[in-house]
Each structure stands twice: as C-alpha cells, then as structure tokens.
C-alpha cells in the first residue's frame, strides 16, 4: 500500500503452499491485491519448491500434478472475474502449474504483454513464438557431420522435444541428442532447468558417453559465469573435452550458435 500510494507500480508474486495459503486465504490475498489496482498491476502464482534439504523444517505439502489439475481452473475463474471488473486477468498461474497439470499453453494475447515473465509466466509461449521466427534463420545444412547434445531440465524436456528438436533434425549433417537432467543437488521434485547445478549437468554428460558440443541455456549461470554450486563451464570443457555453447532463453541466438559448430 505504501508503494502504490507513492506512485510505484508493483507486480506481485504468491508462492502457493498447498493447505496453507490456497483456498479462502488465496481468495483474500487476491481481493486485497485487486483493491490496490492499478498500483498493483499483476500477480503471479508460483508453486513452492521443496528441496531434499529440509531436515528440522516445517512440513510442507508439494504441488503435485493432481493438485495442479484442480488449481489451474481456480485461477482461470479469478481471471474471468477480474477481466470483467478491471479489464485485465490480473492473476496468472506460472507455466509450471500448466505443464504439471497437462494444460495447453495459452496464446500470446492471454499473457497481456508478459508482465510476469521473470516469474515464469508465459516463458513457454514466448519461446514457442520465437521458435517460429528463428526457424527461417537456421542453417540450411552443415558442411560436415556434427553431433550436438542439448541439456535441459525434466520439465522443459517434452517442450523442446516437440517444438525445437524436430526443426534441428531437418538440418543435414546435424544430429541432436536431447538430454533431460535429473536434479540430485536439490532433489527430484525440482524439475525446472534454471535450478540445475553444474555437478548434475556434468554427471549427466559424463554418463551420456557422447562427444561433440553441448548447448546449455544461459539461465544456468549467473553474471559471473558460475552455476548454482559454483561450477564453471570451463571445468566441463576441460574434463569432457567438449565445447560449451550458451543459448539464450528464447533461442534468439540459436542460428549463430549452430554456425559456430563449423568454426
């Protein structure tokens, strides 16, 4: 309230904890935030992430696929109400909810200029839209045979398999191996790509027994070029004798990265 009264536009996030701040509590939270519109411009609802490192902490229930299937329609009902009242959907469930619940990714207009992109709302749709623009710029063929491994998290694996890999397989002389990596650093319940550790990526590549360059998303490293566990990409290249190429979140530099394979 203090921020909005002083003219500061706010985009908010709710970390959804089943049995704690859902149901009537969520309704009150959204009504309170809605009362501050247009100062509060949007709200993202993201699932809590439970790592395996929880000894002695308060017990929390995970967001399961079954929970997501029931929860997303609740958010859609709120959206319909807010759209009528204030002309915006205002609240958005993160992509993880949609993917875990088996829902189709909405069209671009649904996301209203992506105000909650950094909270994981609309990332998949923006990726799919960018793929359409990038495909015409992909190399028509490579001069010599190349084997490429694309590393991803388990949640995004099926999306890449359906939306990106088929286009790459059409490029003559290019063989692509998609490698979804299990998160042992934080635990199996953490499936997003951005929370993969360097050691997990390294382990998966070592077990893969492949050669050739590796494509990773830029989200895996910070501004200092370090993974969450302080591993460095140079460590991979030295130990595995494989070149690392970083692709941006929405594949804008994918054509350039593919061209680098021939250098």
Short mmCIF file of C-alpha atoms in Angstrom, two decimals:
data_model
loop_
_atom_site.label_atom_id
_atom_site.label_comp_id
_atom_site.label_asym_id
_atom_site.label_seq_id
_atom_site.Cartn_x
_atom_site.Cartn_y
_atom_site.Cartn_z
CA UNK A 1 0.00 0.00 0.00
CA UNK A 2 2.85 2.38 0.83
CA UNK A 3 4.47 1.78 -2.56
CA UNK A 4 1.30 2.21 -4.58
CA UNK A 5 0.30 5.36 -2.69
CA UNK A 6 3.63 6.86 -3.75
CA UNK A 7 3.09 6.13 -7.42
CA UNK A 8 5.21 2.99 -7.67
CA UNK A 9 3.83 0.29 -9.96
CA UNK A 10 4.05 -3.15 -8.39
CA UNK A 11 3.99 -6.66 -9.83
CA UNK A 12 3.50 -9.24 -7.09
CA UNK A 13 4.16 -12.94 -6.60
CA UNK A 14 2.37 -15.52 -4.46
CA UNK A 15 4.29 -18.68 -3.61
CA UNK A 16 1.49 -21.22 -3.37
CA UNK A 17 1.78 -23.67 -0.46
CA UNK A 18 -0.98 -26.32 -0.56
CA UNK A 19 -3.09 -26.33 2.58
CA UNK A 20 -1.58 -23.08 3.87
CA UNK A 21 -2.26 -20.13 1.58
CA UNK A 22 -4.65 -21.58 -1.00
CA UNK A 23 -8.46 -21.74 -0.84
CA UNK A 24 -10.03 -18.90 1.15
CA UNK A 25 -6.62 -17.48 2.06
CA UNK A 26 -5.74 -17.16 -1.61
CA UNK A 27 -9.09 -15.52 -2.29
CA UNK A 28 -8.47 -12.91 0.43
CA UNK A 29 -4.93 -12.31 -0.85
CA UNK A 30 -6.15 -11.70 -4.40
CA UNK A 31 -9.00 -9.48 -3.23
CA UNK A 32 -6.57 -7.41 -1.15
CA UNK A 33 -4.19 -7.04 -4.09
CA UNK A 34 -7.04 -6.32 -6.50
CA UNK A 35 -8.12 -3.45 -4.21
CA UNK A 36 -4.74 -1.80 -4.90
CA UNK A 37 -5.12 -1.97 -8.71
CA UNK A 38 -3.84 -0.19 -10.82
CA UNK A 39 -0.96 0.39 -8.41
CA UNK A 40 -0.60 -3.37 -8.20
CA UNK A 41 -0.60 -4.27 -11.88
CA UNK A 42 -0.37 -8.06 -11.84
CA UNK A 43 0.09 -11.12 -9.67
CA UNK A 44 1.86 -14.38 -10.41
CA UNK A 45 1.10 -17.58 -8.53
CA UNK A 46 4.05 -19.97 -8.50
CA UNK A 47 4.34 -23.37 -6.80
CA UNK A 48 6.60 -23.69 -3.79
CA UNK A 49 9.83 -25.56 -4.46
CA UNK A 50 10.75 -28.23 -1.93
CA UNK A 51 14.35 -29.37 -1.95
CA UNK A 52 15.61 -32.52 -0.28
CA UNK A 53 17.41 -30.38 2.31
CA UNK A 54 14.55 -29.94 4.78
CA UNK A 55 15.73 -31.60 7.98
CA UNK A 56 14.07 -29.95 11.00
CA UNK A 57 11.95 -27.58 8.91
CA UNK A 58 8.19 -27.12 8.95
CA UNK A 59 6.48 -29.90 6.97
CA UNK A 60 5.10 -28.61 3.68
CA UNK A 61 3.00 -30.35 1.05
CA UNK A 62 4.36 -30.36 -2.50
CA UNK A 63 2.39 -29.23 -5.54
CA UNK A 64 1.58 -32.46 -7.36
CA UNK A 65 0.32 -32.97 -10.90
CA UNK A 66 -3.13 -33.78 -9.48
CA UNK A 67 -3.10 -30.59 -7.43
CA UNK A 68 -2.16 -28.52 -10.49
CA UNK A 69 -5.04 -30.06 -12.47
CA UNK A 70 -7.52 -28.76 -9.89
CA UNK A 71 -5.76 -25.48 -9.16
CA UNK A 72 -5.42 -24.01 -12.66
CA UNK A 73 -9.20 -23.86 -13.24
CA UNK A 74 -9.50 -21.92 -9.96
CA UNK A 75 -7.07 -19.31 -11.27
CA UNK A 76 -8.93 -19.20 -14.58
CA UNK A 77 -12.15 -18.40 -12.70
CA UNK A 78 -10.43 -15.50 -10.94
CA UNK A 79 -9.13 -14.28 -14.30
CA UNK A 80 -12.59 -14.23 -15.83
CA UNK A 81 -13.89 -12.22 -12.89
CA UNK A 82 -11.03 -9.69 -12.93
CA UNK A 83 -11.24 -9.32 -16.71
CA UNK A 84 -14.85 -8.20 -16.36
CA UNK A 85 -14.16 -5.95 -13.37
CA UNK A 86 -10.90 -4.20 -14.27
CA UNK A 87 -10.13 -5.20 -17.87
CA UNK A 88 -7.15 -7.42 -17.08
CA UNK A 89 -6.71 -11.02 -15.99
CA UNK A 90 -4.52 -9.60 -13.19
CA UNK A 91 -3.54 -13.03 -11.78
CA UNK A 92 -1.60 -15.69 -13.68
CA UNK A 93 -0.58 -19.22 -12.76
CA UNK A 94 3.04 -19.92 -13.68
CA UNK A 95 3.94 -22.16 -16.61
CA UNK A 96 4.94 -24.89 -14.18
CA UNK A 97 1.34 -25.21 -12.98
CA UNK A 98 0.11 -25.51 -16.56
CA UNK A 99 2.73 -28.06 -17.56
CA UNK A 100 2.29 -30.18 -14.45
CA UNK A 101 -1.49 -30.13 -14.86
CA UNK A 102 -1.30 -31.12 -18.52
CA UNK A 103 -2.92 -27.90 -19.81
CA UNK A 104 -2.29 -26.40 -23.24
CA UNK A 105 -0.13 -23.29 -23.30
CA UNK A 106 -2.41 -20.27 -23.97
CA UNK A 107 -1.99 -18.00 -26.97
CA UNK A 108 0.19 -14.90 -26.74
CA UNK A 109 -2.70 -12.46 -26.17
CA UNK A 110 -3.56 -14.29 -22.94
CA UNK A 111 -0.36 -13.04 -21.29
CA UNK A 112 -1.09 -9.31 -21.80
CA UNK A 113 2.45 -8.22 -22.80
CA UNK A 114 4.09 -10.69 -20.39
CA UNK A 115 4.22 -8.61 -17.17
CA UNK A 116 5.19 -11.69 -15.13
CA UNK A 117 7.75 -13.23 -17.45
CA UNK A 118 10.51 -13.27 -14.83
CA UNK A 119 8.21 -15.24 -12.51
CA UNK A 120 7.84 -17.99 -15.09
CA UNK A 121 4.52 -16.81 -16.54
CA UNK A 122 4.48 -17.01 -20.34
CA UNK A 123 8.04 -18.20 -20.85
CA UNK A 124 6.91 -21.26 -22.79
CA UNK A 125 4.58 -19.26 -25.04
CA UNK A 126 7.29 -16.67 -25.77
CA UNK A 127 9.69 -19.49 -26.53
CA UNK A 128 7.22 -21.05 -28.96
CA UNK A 129 6.64 -17.70 -30.67
CA UNK A 130 10.37 -17.11 -31.01
CA UNK A 131 10.88 -20.56 -32.50
CA UNK A 132 8.60 -19.53 -35.37
CA UNK A 133 10.82 -16.51 -36.05
CA UNK A 134 14.10 -18.37 -35.61
CA UNK A 135 13.41 -21.37 -37.85
CA UNK A 136 13.81 -19.44 -41.16
CA UNK A 137 17.25 -18.27 -39.96
CA UNK A 138 18.59 -21.73 -39.13
CA UNK A 139 21.46 -23.02 -41.32
CA UNK A 140 20.21 -24.87 -44.39
CA UNK A 141 22.85 -27.52 -43.72
CA UNK A 142 26.22 -28.07 -42.03
CA UNK A 143 29.31 -28.61 -44.12
CA UNK A 144 30.39 -31.65 -42.13
CA UNK A 145 28.62 -34.08 -39.76
CA UNK A 146 28.20 -32.76 -36.20
CA UNK A 147 26.71 -34.32 -33.06
CA UNK A 148 25.09 -31.89 -30.64
CA UNK A 149 23.80 -32.51 -27.11
CA UNK A 150 21.12 -30.14 -25.79
CA UNK A 151 20.87 -30.14 -21.98
CA UNK A 152 17.55 -29.30 -20.34
CA UNK A 153 15.59 -29.84 -17.14
CA UNK A 154 12.98 -32.56 -16.91
CA UNK A 155 10.02 -30.16 -17.01
CA UNK A 156 11.08 -28.48 -20.25
CA UNK A 157 12.28 -31.65 -21.95
CA UNK A 158 8.99 -32.52 -23.66
CA UNK A 159 8.56 -28.94 -24.90
CA UNK A 160 11.95 -28.92 -26.57
CA UNK A 161 11.33 -32.40 -27.94
CA UNK A 162 8.10 -31.29 -29.62
CA UNK A 163 8.79 -27.67 -30.56
CA UNK A 164 12.52 -27.31 -31.23
CA UNK A 165 14.29 -30.60 -31.88
CA UNK A 166 12.23 -31.53 -34.98
CA UNK A 167 13.42 -28.35 -36.73
CA UNK A 168 17.05 -29.12 -35.90
CA UNK A 169 16.74 -32.69 -37.15
CA UNK A 170 15.83 -31.34 -40.57
CA UNK A 171 19.29 -29.76 -40.93
CA UNK A 172 21.51 -32.09 -42.99
CA UNK A 173 24.69 -33.26 -41.19
CA UNK A 174 23.32 -32.33 -37.75
CA UNK A 175 22.48 -34.99 -35.16
CA UNK A 176 20.83 -33.73 -31.94
CA UNK A 177 20.69 -35.55 -28.61
CA UNK A 178 18.24 -34.09 -26.09
CA UNK A 179 19.44 -34.70 -22.53
CA UNK A 180 16.90 -34.03 -19.72
CA UNK A 181 18.89 -33.87 -16.48
CA UNK A 182 17.70 -35.15 -13.11
CA UNK A 183 18.26 -32.73 -10.22
CA UNK A 184 20.11 -34.62 -7.49
CA UNK A 185 21.57 -31.45 -5.96
CA UNK A 186 18.18 -30.14 -4.77
CA UNK A 187 16.11 -33.29 -5.20
CA UNK A 188 13.83 -34.96 -7.73
CA UNK A 189 10.94 -32.59 -7.03
CA UNK A 190 12.91 -29.70 -8.58
CA UNK A 191 12.44 -30.14 -12.32
CA UNK A 192 12.97 -26.66 -13.83
CA UNK A 193 16.05 -26.12 -15.98
CA UNK A 194 17.19 -22.94 -14.25
CA UNK A 195 17.84 -24.77 -10.96
CA UNK A 196 20.19 -27.40 -12.34
CA UNK A 197 23.60 -27.46 -10.68
CA UNK A 198 26.88 -27.75 -12.51
CA UNK A 199 27.66 -31.11 -10.95
CA UNK A 200 24.33 -32.58 -12.09
CA UNK A 201 24.86 -31.37 -15.64
CA UNK A 202 28.41 -32.72 -15.60
CA UNK A 203 27.28 -36.11 -14.25
CA UNK A 204 24.61 -36.43 -16.93
CA UNK A 205 27.06 -35.55 -19.71
CA UNK A 206 29.65 -37.96 -18.35
CA UNK A 207 27.13 -40.80 -18.22
CA UNK A 208 25.88 -39.97 -21.70
CA UNK A 209 29.09 -41.25 -23.32
CA UNK A 210 28.69 -38.88 -26.27
CA UNK A 211 31.15 -36.48 -27.84
CA UNK A 212 30.65 -33.18 -29.58
CA UNK A 213 29.47 -29.74 -28.45
CA UNK A 214 26.93 -29.09 -25.70
CA UNK A 215 24.14 -26.49 -25.74
CA UNK A 216 23.05 -25.03 -22.40
CA UNK A 217 20.61 -22.26 -21.56
CA UNK A 218 22.10 -19.02 -20.29
CA UNK A 219 19.84 -19.33 -17.23
CA UNK A 220 22.16 -21.97 -15.79
CA UNK A 221 24.91 -19.48 -14.95
CA UNK A 222 24.96 -16.12 -13.19
CA UNK A 223 26.65 -12.89 -14.28
CA UNK A 224 29.98 -14.28 -13.11
CA UNK A 225 29.54 -17.34 -15.29
CA UNK A 226 29.03 -19.70 -12.34
CA UNK A 227 26.47 -22.45 -11.81
CA UNK A 228 24.43 -22.60 -8.59
CA UNK A 229 27.13 -24.76 -7.00
CA UNK A 230 29.97 -22.53 -8.27
CA UNK A 231 31.00 -24.88 -11.03
CA UNK A 232 32.43 -23.20 -14.12
CA UNK A 233 31.67 -24.09 -17.75
CA UNK A 234 35.42 -24.28 -18.32
CA UNK A 235 35.50 -27.28 -15.99
CA UNK A 236 33.14 -29.16 -18.30
CA UNK A 237 35.17 -28.31 -21.38
CA UNK A 238 38.43 -29.39 -19.77
CA UNK A 239 37.22 -32.63 -18.20
CA UNK A 240 34.94 -33.78 -21.01
CA UNK A 241 36.84 -32.25 -23.92
CA UNK A 242 33.57 -30.84 -25.21
CA UNK A 243 32.80 -27.26 -26.21
CA UNK A 244 30.01 -25.49 -24.30
CA UNK A 245 27.67 -23.12 -26.18
CA UNK A 246 25.13 -20.99 -24.33
CA UNK A 247 21.75 -20.35 -25.93
CA UNK A 248 19.55 -17.52 -24.67
CA UNK A 249 16.22 -18.33 -23.04
CA UNK A 250 14.17 -17.76 -26.16
CA UNK A 251 16.59 -19.09 -28.83
CA UNK A 252 17.26 -15.73 -30.48
CA UNK A 253 20.95 -16.60 -30.85
CA UNK A 254 20.38 -20.24 -31.84
CA UNK A 255 21.25 -19.72 -35.54
CA UNK A 256 24.58 -18.13 -34.55
CA UNK A 257 25.34 -20.95 -32.11
CA UNK A 258 24.72 -23.54 -34.82
CA UNK A 259 27.02 -21.69 -37.19
CA UNK A 260 29.74 -21.81 -34.53
CA UNK A 261 29.74 -25.60 -34.82
CA UNK A 262 31.58 -25.26 -38.11
CA UNK A 263 34.34 -22.97 -36.82
#
